[in-house]
Coordinates of C-alpha atoms in Angstrom, one line a residue:
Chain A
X1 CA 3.6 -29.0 -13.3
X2 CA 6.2 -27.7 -10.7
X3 CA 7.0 -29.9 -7.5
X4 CA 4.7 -29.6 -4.3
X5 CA 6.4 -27.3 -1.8
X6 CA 6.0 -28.4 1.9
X7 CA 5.0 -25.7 3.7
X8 CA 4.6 -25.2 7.2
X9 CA 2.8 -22.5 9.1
X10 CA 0.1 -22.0 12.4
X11 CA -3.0 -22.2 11.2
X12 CA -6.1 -20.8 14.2
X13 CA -3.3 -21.7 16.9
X14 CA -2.6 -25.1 15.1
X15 CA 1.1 -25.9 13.9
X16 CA 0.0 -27.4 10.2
X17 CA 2.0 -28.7 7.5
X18 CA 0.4 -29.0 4.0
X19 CA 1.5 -29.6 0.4
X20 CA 0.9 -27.2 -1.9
X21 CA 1.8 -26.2 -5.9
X22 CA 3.5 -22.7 -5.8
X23 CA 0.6 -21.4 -8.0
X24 CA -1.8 -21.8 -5.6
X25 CA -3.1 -19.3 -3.6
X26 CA -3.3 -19.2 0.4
X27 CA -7.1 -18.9 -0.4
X28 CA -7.1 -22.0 -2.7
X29 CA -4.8 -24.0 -0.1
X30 CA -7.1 -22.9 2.7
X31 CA -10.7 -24.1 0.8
X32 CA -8.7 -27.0 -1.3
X33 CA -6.1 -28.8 0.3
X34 CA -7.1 -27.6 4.1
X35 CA -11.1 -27.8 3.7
X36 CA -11.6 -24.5 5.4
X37 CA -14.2 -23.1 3.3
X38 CA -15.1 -20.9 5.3
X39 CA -12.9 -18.2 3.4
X40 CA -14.6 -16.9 0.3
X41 CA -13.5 -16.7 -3.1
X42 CA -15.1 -13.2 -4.3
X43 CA -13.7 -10.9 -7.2
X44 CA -9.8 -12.6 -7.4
X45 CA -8.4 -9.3 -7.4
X46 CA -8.3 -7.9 -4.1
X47 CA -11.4 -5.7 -4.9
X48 CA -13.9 -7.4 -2.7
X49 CA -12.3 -8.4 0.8
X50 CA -14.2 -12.1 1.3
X51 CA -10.8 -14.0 1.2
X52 CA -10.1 -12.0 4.0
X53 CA -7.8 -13.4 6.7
X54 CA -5.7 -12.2 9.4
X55 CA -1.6 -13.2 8.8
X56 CA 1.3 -12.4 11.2
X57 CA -1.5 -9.4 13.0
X58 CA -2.2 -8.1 9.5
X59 CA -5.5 -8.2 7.6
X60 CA -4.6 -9.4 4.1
X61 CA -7.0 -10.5 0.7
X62 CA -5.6 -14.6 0.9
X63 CA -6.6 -14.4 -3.2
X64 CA -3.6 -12.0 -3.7
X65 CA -1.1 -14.2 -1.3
X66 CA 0.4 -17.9 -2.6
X67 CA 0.0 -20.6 -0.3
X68 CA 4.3 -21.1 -0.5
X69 CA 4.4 -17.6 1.1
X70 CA 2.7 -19.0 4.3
X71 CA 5.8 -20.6 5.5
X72 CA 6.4 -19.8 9.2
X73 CA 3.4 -17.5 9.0
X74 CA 0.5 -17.4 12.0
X75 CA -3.0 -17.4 10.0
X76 CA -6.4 -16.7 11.7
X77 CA -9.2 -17.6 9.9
X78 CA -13.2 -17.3 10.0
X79 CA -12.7 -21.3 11.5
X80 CA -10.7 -19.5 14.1
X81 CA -13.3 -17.2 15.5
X82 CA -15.8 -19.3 17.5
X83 CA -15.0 -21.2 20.6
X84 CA -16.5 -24.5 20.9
X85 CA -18.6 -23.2 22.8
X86 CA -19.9 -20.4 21.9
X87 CA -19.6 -17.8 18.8
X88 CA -16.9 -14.9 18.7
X89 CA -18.8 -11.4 20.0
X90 CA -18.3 -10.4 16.7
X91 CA -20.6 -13.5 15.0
X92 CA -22.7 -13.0 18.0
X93 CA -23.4 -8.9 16.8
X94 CA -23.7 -9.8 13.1
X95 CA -26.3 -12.0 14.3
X96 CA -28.2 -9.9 16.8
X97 CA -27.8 -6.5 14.3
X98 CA -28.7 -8.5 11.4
X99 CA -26.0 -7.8 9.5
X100 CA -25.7 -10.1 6.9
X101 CA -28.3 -12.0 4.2
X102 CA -26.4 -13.6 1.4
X103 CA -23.5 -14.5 3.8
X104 CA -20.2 -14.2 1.6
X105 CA -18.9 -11.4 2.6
X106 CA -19.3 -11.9 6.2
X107 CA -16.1 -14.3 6.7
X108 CA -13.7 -11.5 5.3
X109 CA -16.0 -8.5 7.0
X110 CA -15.7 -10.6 10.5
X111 CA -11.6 -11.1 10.0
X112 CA -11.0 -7.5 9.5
X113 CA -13.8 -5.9 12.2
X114 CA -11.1 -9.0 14.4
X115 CA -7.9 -7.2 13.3
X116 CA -9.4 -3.6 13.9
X117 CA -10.7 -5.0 17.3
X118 CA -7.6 -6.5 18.2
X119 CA -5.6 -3.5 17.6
X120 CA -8.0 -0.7 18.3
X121 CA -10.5 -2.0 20.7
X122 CA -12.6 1.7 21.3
X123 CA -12.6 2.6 17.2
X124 CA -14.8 5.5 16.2
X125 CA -17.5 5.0 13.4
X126 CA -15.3 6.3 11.3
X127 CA -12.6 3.9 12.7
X128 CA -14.7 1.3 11.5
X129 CA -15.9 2.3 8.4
X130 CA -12.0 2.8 7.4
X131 CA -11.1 -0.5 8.3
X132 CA -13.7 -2.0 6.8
X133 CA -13.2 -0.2 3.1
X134 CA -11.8 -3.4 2.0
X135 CA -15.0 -5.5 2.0
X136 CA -17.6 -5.0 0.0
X137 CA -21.3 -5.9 1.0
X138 CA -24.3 -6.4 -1.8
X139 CA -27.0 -6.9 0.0
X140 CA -27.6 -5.9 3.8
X141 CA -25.5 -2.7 2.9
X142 CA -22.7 -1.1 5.6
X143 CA -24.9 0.5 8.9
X144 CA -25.9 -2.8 10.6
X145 CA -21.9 -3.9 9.6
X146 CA -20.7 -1.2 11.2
X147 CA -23.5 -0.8 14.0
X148 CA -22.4 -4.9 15.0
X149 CA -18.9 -4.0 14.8
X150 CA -19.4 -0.6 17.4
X151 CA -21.7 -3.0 19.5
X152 CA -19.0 -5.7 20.1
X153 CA -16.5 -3.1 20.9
X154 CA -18.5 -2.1 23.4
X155 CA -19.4 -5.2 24.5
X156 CA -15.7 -6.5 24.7
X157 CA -14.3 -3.0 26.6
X158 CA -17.2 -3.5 29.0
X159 CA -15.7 -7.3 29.7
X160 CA -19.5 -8.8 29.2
X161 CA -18.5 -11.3 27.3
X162 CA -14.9 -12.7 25.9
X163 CA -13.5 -12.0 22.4
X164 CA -13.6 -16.2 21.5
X165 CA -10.1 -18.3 22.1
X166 CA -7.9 -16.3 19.7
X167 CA -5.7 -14.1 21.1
X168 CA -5.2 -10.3 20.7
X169 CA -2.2 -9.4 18.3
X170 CA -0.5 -5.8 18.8
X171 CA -1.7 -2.3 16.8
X172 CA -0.8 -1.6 13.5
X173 CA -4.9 -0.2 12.9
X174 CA -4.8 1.9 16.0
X175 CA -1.6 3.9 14.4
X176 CA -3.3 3.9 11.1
X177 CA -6.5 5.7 13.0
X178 CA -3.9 8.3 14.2
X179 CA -2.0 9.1 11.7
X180 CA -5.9 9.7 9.5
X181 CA -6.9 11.8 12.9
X182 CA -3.4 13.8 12.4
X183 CA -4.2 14.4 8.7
X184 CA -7.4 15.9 9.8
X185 CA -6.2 17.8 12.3
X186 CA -4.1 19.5 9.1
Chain B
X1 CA -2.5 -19.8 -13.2
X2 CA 0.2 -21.7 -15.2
X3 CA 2.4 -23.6 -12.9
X4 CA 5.5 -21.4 -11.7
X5 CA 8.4 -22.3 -9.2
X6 CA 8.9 -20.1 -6.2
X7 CA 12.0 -19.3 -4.6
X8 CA 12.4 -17.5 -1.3
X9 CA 16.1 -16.1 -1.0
X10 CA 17.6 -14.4 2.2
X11 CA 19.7 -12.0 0.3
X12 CA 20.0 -9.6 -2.7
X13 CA 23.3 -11.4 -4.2
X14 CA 21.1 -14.9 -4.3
X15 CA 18.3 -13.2 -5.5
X16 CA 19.7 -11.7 -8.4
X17 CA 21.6 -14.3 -9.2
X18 CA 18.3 -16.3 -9.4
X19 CA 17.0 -13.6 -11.6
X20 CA 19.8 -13.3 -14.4
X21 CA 19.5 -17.5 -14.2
X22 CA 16.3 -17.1 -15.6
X23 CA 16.1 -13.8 -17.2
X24 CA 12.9 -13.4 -19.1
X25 CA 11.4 -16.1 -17.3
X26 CA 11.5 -14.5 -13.9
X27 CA 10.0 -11.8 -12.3
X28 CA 10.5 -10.3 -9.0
X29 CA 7.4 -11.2 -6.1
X30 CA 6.6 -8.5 -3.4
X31 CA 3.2 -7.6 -2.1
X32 CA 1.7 -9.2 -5.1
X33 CA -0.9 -6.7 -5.2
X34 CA -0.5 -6.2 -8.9
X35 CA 1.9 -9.6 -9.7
X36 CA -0.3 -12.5 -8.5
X37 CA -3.1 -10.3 -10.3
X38 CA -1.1 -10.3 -13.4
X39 CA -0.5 -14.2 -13.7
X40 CA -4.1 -15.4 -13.0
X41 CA -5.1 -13.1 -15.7
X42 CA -2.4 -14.6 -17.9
X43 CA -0.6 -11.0 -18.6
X44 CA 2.4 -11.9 -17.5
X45 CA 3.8 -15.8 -17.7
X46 CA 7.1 -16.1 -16.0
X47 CA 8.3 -19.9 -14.6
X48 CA 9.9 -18.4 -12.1
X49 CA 8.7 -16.2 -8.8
X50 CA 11.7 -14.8 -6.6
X51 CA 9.7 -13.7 -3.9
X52 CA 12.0 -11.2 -2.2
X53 CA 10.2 -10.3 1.2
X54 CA 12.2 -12.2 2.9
X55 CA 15.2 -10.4 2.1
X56 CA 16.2 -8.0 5.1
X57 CA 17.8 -5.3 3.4
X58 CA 15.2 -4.8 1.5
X59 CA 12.5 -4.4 4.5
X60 CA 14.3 -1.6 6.1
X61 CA 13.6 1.9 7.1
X62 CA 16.7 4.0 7.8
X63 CA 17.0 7.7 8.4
X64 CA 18.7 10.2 10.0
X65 CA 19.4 13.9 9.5
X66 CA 23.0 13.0 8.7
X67 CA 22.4 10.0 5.7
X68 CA 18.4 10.3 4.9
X69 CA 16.7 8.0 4.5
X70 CA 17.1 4.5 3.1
X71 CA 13.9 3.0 2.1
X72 CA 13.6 -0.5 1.2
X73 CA 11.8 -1.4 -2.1
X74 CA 10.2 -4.4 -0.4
X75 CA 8.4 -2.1 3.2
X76 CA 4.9 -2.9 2.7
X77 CA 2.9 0.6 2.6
X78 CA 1.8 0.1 6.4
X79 CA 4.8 0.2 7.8
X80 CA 5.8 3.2 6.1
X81 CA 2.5 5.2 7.7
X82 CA 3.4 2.9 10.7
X83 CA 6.6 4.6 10.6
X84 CA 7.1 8.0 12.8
X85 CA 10.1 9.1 11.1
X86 CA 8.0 8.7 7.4
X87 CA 5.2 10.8 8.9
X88 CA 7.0 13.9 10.3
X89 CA 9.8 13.9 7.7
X90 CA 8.2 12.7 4.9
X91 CA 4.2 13.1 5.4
X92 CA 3.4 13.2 1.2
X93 CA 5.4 10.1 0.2
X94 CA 3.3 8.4 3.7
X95 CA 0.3 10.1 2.7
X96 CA 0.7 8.6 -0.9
X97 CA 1.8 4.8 0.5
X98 CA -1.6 5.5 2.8
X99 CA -3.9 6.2 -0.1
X100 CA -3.5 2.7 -1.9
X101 CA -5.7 0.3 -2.1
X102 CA -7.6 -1.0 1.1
X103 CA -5.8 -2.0 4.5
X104 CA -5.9 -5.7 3.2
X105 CA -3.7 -4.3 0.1
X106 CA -1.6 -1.8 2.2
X107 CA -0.3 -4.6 4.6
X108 CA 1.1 -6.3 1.5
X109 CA 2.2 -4.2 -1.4
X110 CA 5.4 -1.8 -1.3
X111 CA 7.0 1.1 -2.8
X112 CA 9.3 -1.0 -4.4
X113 CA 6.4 -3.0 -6.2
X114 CA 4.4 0.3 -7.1
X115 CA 7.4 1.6 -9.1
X116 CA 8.1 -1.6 -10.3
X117 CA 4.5 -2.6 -11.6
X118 CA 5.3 0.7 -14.0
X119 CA 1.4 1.7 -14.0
X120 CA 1.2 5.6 -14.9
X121 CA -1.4 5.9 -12.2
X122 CA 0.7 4.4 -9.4
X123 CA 0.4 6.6 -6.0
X124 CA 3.7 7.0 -4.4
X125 CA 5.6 7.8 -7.6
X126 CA 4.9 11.0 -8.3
X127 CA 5.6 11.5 -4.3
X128 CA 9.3 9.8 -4.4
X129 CA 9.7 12.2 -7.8
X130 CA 8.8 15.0 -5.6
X131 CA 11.9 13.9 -3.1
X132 CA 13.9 13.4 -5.2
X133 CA 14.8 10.0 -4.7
X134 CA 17.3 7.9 -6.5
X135 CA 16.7 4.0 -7.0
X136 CA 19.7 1.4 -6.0
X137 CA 19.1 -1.3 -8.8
X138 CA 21.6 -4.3 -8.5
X139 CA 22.3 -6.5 -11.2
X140 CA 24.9 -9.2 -12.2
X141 CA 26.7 -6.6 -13.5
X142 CA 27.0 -4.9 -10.5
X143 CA 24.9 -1.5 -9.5
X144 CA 23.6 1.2 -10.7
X145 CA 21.3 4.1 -9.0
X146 CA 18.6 5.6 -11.4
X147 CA 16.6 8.7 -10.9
X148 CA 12.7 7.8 -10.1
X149 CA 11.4 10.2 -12.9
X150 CA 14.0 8.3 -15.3
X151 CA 12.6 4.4 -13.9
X152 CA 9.6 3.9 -16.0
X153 CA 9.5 3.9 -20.2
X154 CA 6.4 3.1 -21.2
X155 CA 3.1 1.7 -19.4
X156 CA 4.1 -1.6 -17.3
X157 CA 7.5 -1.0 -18.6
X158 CA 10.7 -0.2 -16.4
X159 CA 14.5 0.6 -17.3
X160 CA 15.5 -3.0 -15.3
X161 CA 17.2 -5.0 -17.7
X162 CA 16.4 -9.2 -16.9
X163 CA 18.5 -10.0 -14.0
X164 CA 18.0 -6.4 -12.4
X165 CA 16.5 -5.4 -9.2
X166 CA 15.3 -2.5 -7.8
X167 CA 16.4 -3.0 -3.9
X168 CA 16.2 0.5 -1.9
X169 CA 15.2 4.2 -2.5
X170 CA 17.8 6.7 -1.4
X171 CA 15.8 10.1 -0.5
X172 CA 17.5 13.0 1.0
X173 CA 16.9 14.1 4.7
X174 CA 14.8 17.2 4.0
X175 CA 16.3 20.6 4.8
X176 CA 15.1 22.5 7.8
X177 CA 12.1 24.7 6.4
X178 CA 10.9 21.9 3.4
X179 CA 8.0 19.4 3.3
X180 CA 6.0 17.7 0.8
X181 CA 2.5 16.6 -0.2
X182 CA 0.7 14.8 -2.3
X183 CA -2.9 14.7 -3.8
X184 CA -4.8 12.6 -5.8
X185 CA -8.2 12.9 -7.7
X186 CA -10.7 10.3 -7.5
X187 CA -14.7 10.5 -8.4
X188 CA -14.9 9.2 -4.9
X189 CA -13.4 9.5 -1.2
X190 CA -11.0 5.8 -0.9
X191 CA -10.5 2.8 -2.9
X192 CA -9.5 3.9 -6.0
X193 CA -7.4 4.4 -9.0
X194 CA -5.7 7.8 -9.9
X195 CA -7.6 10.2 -12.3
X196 CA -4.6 12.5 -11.6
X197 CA -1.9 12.5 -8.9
X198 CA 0.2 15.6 -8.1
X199 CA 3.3 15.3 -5.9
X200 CA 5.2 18.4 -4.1
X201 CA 8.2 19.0 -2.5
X202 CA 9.3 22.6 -1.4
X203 CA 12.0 24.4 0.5
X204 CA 11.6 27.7 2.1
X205 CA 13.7 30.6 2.4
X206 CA 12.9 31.7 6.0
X207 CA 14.3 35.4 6.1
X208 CA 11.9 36.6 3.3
X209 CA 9.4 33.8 2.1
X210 CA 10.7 32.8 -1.2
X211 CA 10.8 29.3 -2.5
X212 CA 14.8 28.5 -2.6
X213 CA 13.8 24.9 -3.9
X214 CA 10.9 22.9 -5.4
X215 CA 10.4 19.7 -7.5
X216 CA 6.3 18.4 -8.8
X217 CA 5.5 15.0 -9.6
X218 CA 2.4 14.3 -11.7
X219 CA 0.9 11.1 -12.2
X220 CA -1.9 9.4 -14.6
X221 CA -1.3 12.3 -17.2
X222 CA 1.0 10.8 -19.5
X223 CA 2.1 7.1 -20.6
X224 CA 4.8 7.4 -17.6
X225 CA 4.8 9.1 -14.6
X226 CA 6.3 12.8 -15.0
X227 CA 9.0 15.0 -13.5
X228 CA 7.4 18.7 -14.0
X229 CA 10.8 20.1 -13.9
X230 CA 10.1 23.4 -15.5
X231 CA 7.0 24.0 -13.4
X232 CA 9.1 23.5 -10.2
X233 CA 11.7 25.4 -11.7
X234 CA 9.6 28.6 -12.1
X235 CA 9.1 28.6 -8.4
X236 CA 12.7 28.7 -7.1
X237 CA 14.1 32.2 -6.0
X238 CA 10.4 33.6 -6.3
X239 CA 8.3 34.8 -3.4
X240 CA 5.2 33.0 -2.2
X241 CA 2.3 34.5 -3.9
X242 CA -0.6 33.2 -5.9
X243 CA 0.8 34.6 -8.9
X244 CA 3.5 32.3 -9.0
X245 CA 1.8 29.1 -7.9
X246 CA -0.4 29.6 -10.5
X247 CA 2.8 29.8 -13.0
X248 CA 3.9 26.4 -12.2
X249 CA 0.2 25.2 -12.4
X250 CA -0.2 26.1 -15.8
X251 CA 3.7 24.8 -16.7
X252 CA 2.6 21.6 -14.7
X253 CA -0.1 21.4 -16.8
X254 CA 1.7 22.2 -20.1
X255 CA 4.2 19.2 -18.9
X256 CA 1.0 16.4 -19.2
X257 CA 0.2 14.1 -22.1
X258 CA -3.1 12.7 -20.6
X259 CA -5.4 10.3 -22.7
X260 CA -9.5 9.9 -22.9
X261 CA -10.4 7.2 -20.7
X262 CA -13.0 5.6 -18.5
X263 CA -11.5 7.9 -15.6
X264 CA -11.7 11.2 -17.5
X265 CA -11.0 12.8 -20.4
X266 CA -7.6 14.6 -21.5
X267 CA -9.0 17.9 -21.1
X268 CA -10.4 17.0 -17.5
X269 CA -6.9 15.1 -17.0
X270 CA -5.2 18.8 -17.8
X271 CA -7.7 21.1 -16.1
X272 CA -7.1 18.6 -12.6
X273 CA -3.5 18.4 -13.2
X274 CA -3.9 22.7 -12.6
X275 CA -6.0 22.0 -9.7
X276 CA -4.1 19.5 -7.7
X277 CA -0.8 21.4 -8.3
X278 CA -1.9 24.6 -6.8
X279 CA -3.4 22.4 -3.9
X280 CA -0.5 20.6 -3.2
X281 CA 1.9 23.2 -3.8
X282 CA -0.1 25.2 -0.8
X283 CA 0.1 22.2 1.4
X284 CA 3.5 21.8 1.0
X285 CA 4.1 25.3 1.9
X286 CA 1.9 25.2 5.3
X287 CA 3.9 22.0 6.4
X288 CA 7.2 24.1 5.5
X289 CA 6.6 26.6 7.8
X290 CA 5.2 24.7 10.0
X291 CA 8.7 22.4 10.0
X292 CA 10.4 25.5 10.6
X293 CA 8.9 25.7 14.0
X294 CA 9.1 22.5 14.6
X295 CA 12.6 20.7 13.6

């Protein structure tokens, strides 16, 4: 067995050091060594999108990622989402739209409707449905996904109710929306 | 997974010399989209991982109208569509990088790795074929630059020798009335794999609409993927017409090798490869003219 790497990284706004064999992957270091289960293991091949978390702004499948490469790193997971208080607009819609009944895929769907919000807060339907091609649903289906997803937009531009205590990270999404809208436009 | 050991170097020189340590043993990490795939599923068993993302060089997007444009092997695909310069210079190799995978994949895996991975079917290579772009592969013996259309050898098989590493693509800055384009079929609209990909590059001759220079890419039609060099070849000198796209369609086609599989059959493979080479070859042509105007 190869040596335990100490890794160290900022984990939902938490400086965290953890031990972890190089073969692991952030999404076994996250449910394993951290206990943050809330991350779901799914296909293992970046098919299905419930190991979904957010890293350095960027939505990424934490199954294809090893937990070594998390070093320096800022991670946002489902844990993340919720403030003490009270649940993330986003959990708040999923709940309200119905938009889940098994449950697994809603950690990974909630992580990347965050890094769409976070980047492009007034997306399209289309907008959405893009961002969301990642995670795949087998049981409610897509509309209510994408119906709680529009409705916390809305929700979050119209300054009802705040986003939860993560902050907002810059755009990457809201380029990716317009260079698709340019390729239309050809 | 079987137990590996990761190293993280900061440049190429430590990299490689971490490589040709290990030789067989070790194999270059990037995105991981296909890598960390390939280990839990026991395909590939190297002890050693040199992760080499955080090697600067490597992550770099450089261009100019004088030099081109350097593109580092290890740019993960959404900072290439991220990228102005890639989308007005080089919209088919950003439209190719774009068509990968999910966002989740496209914020991790690169060019570099695409090429690398040596899958017949992988996007951006028939696109960086189209370009003409060259590969910068260091080794301990020093370096070397290899045509794209000459990198792969067989399926999941590459010309780098153990010790080798592919670090930057070197792609000419495109002439004044020249684009590129690049289409893929797939029995649906995202999220999938190649049945066949088609890659274009053209360059116009303004005074009387002929095609002074032209290279096609094809992918998913043979065991590697294929420069279609007589197909482009029949277009250069010729006048834009129908007659003579369909020409290099049906020499595109002839270039192809395709296999029955689950995604289609060789015939279907053949009759697509016609299809998406006309397509393309138009789209190219539109953005060329419309470059004219523009640059």
């Amino acid at each position: 067995m190869a040596k335990k790497v100490v890794v160290e990284a900022n984990i939902n706004g938490e400086p965290i050091e953890f031990l972890c064999e190089p073969r692991q992957s952030l999404l076994e270091v996250l449910r394993d060594v951290l206990e943050l289960t809330g991350s779901k293991e799914g296909c293992l091949t970046g098919d299905c999108g419930a190991c979904t978390v957010i890293v350095n702004g960027r939505p990424l499948c934490s199954c294809l990622m090893l937990g070594v490469e998390a070093q320096g790193k800022t991670i946002q997971t489902v844990e993340g989402l919720a403030a003490p208080d009270r649940l993330h607009v986003l959990q708040q819609k999923f709940l309200e739209h119905a938009s889940l009944q098994c449950g697994i895929c809603t950690p990974g769907f909630l992580m990347s409707a965050k890094a769409l919000l976070d980047r492009n807060p007034k997306p399209t339907e289309a907008e959405i449905r893009y961002a969301l091609a990642g995670n795949l649903c087998r049981c409610t289906g897509y509309d209510k996904i994408v119906r709680a997803v529009a409705d916390a937009a809305q929700t979050l531009a119209s300054g009802q109710q705040p986003a939860g205590h993560l902050g907002s990270g810059p755009s990457a999404t809201e380029q990716t929306e317009r260079f698709l809208q340019e390729q239309e436009v050809k | 997974m079987h137990a590996i050991n990761y190293e993280s170097p900061n440049t190429v020189a430590d990299a490689v010399k971490l490589l040709a340590a290990h030789g067989e043993q070790a194999r270059p990490l990037c995105g991981g989209t296909d890598l960390i795939i390939q280990l839990r599923a026991g395909v590939r068993r190297p002890s050693y991982v040199v992760d080499v993302k955080n090697i600067q060089e490597m992550r770099r997007i450089e261009f100019s109208m004088q030099q081109g444009l350097r593109l580092g092997a290890a740019v993960p695909c959404i900072e290439i569509y991220e990228n102005s310069d890639m989308r007005k210079y080089y919209p088919g190799l950003t439209e190719a990088a774009h068509l990968i995978g999910s966002l989740q994949i496209q914020s991790r895996a690169s060019v570099g790795g695409n090429l690398c991975n040596g899958s017949p079917a992988a996007d951006t290579t028939p696109a960086l074929i189209a370009l003409g772009a060259k590969c910068r592969v260091i080794g301990p013996g020093g370096e070397r630059i290899v045509a794209v259309e000459d990198f792969c050898t067989a399926p999941g098989r590459t010309v780098l020798q153990p010790g080798e590493l592919l670090v930057e693509f070197h792609i000419p800055a495109p002439a004044r009335n020249s684009s590129d384009a690049y289409l893929r079929f797939i029995p649906r609209n995202e999220m999938d794999i190649a049945v066949v990909g088609v890659g274009a590059a053209v360059t116009l001759d303004p005074s009387d609409d002929r095609i002074s220079a032209a290279r096609i890419g094809l992918g998913a039609v043979g065991p590697t993927p294929i420069f279609a060099r007589e197909a482009a070849q029949a277009l250069v000198g010729k006048r834009i017409s129908d007659e003579t796209i369909e020409r290099a369609a049906q020499l595109a086609i002839a270039a192809t090798s395709p296999i029955d599989d689950m995604r289609g059959t060789a015939e279907f493979r053949r009759h697509v490869t016609g299809v998406l080479t006309r397509r393309v070859l138009a789209k190219a042509i539109e953005r060329a003219r419309a470059a004219q105007t523009s640059r």
